[in-house]
Tab-separated table of C-alpha atoms and ligand atoms in Angstrom:
chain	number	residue	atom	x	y	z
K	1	UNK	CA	85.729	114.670	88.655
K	2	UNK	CA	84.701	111.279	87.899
K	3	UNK	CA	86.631	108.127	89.311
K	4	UNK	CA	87.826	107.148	86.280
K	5	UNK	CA	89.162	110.559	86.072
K	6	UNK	CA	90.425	110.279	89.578
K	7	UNK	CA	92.262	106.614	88.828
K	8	UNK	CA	93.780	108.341	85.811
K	9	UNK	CA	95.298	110.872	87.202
K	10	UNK	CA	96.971	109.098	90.133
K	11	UNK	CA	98.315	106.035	87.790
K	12	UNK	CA	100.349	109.499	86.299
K	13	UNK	CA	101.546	110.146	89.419
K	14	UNK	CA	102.803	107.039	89.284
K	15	UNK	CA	104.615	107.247	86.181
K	16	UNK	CA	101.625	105.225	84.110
K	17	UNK	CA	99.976	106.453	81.670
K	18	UNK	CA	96.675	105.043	81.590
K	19	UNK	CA	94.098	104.446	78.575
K	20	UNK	CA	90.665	103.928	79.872
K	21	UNK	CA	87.780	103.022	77.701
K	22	UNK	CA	84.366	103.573	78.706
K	23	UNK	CA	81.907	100.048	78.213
K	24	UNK	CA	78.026	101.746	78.397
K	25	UNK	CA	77.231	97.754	78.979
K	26	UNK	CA	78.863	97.741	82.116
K	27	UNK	CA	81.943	96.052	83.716
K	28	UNK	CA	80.927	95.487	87.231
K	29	UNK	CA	82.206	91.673	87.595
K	30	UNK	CA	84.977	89.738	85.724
K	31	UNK	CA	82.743	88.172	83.770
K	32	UNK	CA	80.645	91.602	82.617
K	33	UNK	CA	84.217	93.041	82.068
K	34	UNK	CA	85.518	90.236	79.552
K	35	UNK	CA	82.286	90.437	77.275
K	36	UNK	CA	82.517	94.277	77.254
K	37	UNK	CA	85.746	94.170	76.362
K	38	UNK	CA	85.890	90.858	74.439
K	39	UNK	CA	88.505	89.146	76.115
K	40	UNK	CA	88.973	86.004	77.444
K	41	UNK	CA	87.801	85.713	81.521
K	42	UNK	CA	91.189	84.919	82.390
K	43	UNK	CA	92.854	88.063	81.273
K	44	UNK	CA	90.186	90.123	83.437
K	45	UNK	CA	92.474	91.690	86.775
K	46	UNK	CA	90.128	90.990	89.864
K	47	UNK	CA	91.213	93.786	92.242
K	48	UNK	CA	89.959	91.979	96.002
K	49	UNK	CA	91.095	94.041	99.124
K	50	UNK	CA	91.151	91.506	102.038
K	51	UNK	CA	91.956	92.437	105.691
K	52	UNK	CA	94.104	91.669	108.564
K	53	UNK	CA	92.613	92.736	111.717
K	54	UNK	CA	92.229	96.555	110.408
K	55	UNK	CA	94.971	95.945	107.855
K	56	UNK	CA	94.723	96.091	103.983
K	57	UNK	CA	96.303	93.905	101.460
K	58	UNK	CA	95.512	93.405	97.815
K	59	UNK	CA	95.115	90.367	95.724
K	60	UNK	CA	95.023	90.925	91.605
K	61	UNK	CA	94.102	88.229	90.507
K	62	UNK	CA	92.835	86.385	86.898
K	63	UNK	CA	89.143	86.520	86.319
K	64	UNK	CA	89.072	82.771	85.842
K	65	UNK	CA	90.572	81.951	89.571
K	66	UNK	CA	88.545	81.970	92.872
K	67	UNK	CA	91.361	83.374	95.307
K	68	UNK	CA	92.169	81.086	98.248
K	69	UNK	CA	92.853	83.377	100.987
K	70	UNK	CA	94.846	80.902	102.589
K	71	UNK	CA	97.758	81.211	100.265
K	72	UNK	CA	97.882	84.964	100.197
K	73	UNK	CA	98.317	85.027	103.772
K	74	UNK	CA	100.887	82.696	103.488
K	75	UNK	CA	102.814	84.714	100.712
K	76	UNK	CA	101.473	88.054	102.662
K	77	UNK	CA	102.824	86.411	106.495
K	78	UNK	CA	100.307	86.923	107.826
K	79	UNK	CA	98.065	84.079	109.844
K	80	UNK	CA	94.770	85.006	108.105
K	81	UNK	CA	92.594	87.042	105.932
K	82	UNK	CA	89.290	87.677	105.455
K	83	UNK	CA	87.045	89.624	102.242
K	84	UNK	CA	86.972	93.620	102.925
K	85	UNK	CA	83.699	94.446	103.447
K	86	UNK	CA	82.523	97.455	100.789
K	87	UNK	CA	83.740	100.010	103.554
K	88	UNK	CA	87.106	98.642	104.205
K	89	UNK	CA	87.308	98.568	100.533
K	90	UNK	CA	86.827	102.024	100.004
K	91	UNK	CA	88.472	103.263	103.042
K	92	UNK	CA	91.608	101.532	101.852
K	93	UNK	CA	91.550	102.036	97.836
K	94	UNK	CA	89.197	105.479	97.949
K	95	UNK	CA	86.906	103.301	95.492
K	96	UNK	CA	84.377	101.384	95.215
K	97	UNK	CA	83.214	97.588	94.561
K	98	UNK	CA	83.142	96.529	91.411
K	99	UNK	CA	85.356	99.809	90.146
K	100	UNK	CA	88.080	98.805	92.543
K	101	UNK	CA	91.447	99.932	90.557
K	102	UNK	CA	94.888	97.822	91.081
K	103	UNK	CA	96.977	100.677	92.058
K	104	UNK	CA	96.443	104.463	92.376
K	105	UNK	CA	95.001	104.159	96.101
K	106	UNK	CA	94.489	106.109	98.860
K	107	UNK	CA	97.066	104.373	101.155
K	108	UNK	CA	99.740	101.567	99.603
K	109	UNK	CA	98.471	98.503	99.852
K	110	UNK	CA	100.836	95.317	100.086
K	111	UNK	CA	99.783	93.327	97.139
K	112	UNK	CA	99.973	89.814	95.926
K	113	UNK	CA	99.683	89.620	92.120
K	114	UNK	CA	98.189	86.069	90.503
K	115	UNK	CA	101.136	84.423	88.517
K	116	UNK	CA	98.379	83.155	85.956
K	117	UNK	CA	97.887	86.467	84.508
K	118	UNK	CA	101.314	86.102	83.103
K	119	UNK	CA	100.008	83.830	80.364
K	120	UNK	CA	99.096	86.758	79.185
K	121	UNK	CA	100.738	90.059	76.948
K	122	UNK	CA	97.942	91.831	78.181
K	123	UNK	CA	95.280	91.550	80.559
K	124	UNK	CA	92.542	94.427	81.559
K	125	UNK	CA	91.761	95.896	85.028
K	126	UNK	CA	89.314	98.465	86.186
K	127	UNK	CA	90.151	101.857	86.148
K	128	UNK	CA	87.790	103.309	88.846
K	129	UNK	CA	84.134	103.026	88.199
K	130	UNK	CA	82.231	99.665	87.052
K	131	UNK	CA	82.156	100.772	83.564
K	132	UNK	CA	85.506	101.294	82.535
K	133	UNK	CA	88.868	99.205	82.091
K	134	UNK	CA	92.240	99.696	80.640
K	135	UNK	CA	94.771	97.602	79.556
K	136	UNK	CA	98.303	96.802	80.785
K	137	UNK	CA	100.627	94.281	80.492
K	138	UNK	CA	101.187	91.932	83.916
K	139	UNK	CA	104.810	93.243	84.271
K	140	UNK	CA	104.050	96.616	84.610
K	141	UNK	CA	101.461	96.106	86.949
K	142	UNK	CA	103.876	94.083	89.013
K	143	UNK	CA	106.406	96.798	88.600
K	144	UNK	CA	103.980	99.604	89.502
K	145	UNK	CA	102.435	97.800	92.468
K	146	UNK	CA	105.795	95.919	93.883
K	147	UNK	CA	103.607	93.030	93.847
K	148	UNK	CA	104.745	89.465	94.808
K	149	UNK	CA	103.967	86.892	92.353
K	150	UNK	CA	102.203	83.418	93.394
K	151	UNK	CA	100.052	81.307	92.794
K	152	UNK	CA	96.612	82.394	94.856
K	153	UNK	CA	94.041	80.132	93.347
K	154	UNK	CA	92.127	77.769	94.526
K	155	UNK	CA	92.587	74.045	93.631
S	201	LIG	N1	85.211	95.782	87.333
S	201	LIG	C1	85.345	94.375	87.582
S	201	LIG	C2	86.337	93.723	86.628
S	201	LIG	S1	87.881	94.499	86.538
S	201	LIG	C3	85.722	94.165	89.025
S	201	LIG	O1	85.966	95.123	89.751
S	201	LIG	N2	85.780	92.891	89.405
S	201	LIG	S2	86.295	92.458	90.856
S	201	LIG	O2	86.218	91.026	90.872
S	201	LIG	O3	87.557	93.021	91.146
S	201	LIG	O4	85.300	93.124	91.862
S	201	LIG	C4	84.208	92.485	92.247
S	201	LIG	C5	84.627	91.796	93.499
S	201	LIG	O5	84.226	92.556	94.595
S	201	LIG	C6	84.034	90.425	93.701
S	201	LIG	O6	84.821	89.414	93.158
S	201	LIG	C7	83.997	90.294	95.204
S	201	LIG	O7	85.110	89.640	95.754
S	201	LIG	C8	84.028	91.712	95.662
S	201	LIG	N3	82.755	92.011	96.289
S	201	LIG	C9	81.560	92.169	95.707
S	201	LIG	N4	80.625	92.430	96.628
S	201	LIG	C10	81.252	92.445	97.823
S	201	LIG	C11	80.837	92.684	99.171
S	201	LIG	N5	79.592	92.947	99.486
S	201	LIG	N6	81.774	92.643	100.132
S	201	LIG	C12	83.039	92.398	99.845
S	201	LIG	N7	83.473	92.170	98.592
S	201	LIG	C13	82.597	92.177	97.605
């Protein structure tokens, strides 16, 4: 079974149904993802694990924003955080880099969900591999993910 595959079937689990679509040009970074699927950068959900000493927490955040990690902590309480490395990542998520779901993990991940996305009905996230996305609207993924909403970018 593929990771797309994989993703799908534990957003069901989850009570989402997902619909994937496949993008043979790839969708590997925000950017890649929003010509593939010919959206607008900002409506592209960046799934970034960071870490706490050995402990996970997600950021989803809009395509358009570079996440300061400084707030997140603050809205996580935590003192700091620091980028996953690609083992962290997939220790934590049971994907990879640049395929990086926002939900259907491995373990549950505390999560901080960008408030810009909300500017949107519907915004696109990866759904396991870096050549696939689906779509979703920002309140269901903060519903599905119990994410807290703030602002995470930097100025
Ligand atoms: N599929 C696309 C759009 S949905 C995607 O997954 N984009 S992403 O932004 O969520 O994933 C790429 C991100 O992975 C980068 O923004 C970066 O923060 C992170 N990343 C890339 N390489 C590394 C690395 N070596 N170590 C840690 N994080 C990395």
């Amino acid at each position: 079974m593929d990771a797309m595959q994989r993703f799908i079937e534990a957003a069901e689990l989850a009570g989402f149904s997902v619909e994937a679509e496949k993008f043979p040009d790839g969708t590997r970074t925000a950017k890649d993802a929003a010509a593939a699927v010919g959206c607008e950068l900002a409506q592209i959900v960046k799934s970034l694990v960071f870490v706490h000493g050995e402990s996970p927490y997600l950021v989803l955040a809009s395509g358009k924003n570079r996440v300061d990690e400084s707030l997140v902590a603050k809205v996580m309480g935590v003192e700091s955080l620091s980028i996953a490395t690609p083992d962290q990542v997939r220790n934590a998520t049971g994907f990879a880099i640049g395929g990086t779901p926002p939900f259907g993990h491995l373990t549950s991940i505390p999560t901080t969900l960008d408030s810009d996305l909300f500017l949107y009905e519907t915004v696109w996230a990866a759904a396991g591999t870096p050549d696939s996305c689906f779509p979703i609207s920002p309140q269901d993924l903060e519903k599905i993910t119990a994410a807290v909403v703030a602002d995470v970018a930097a100025a």
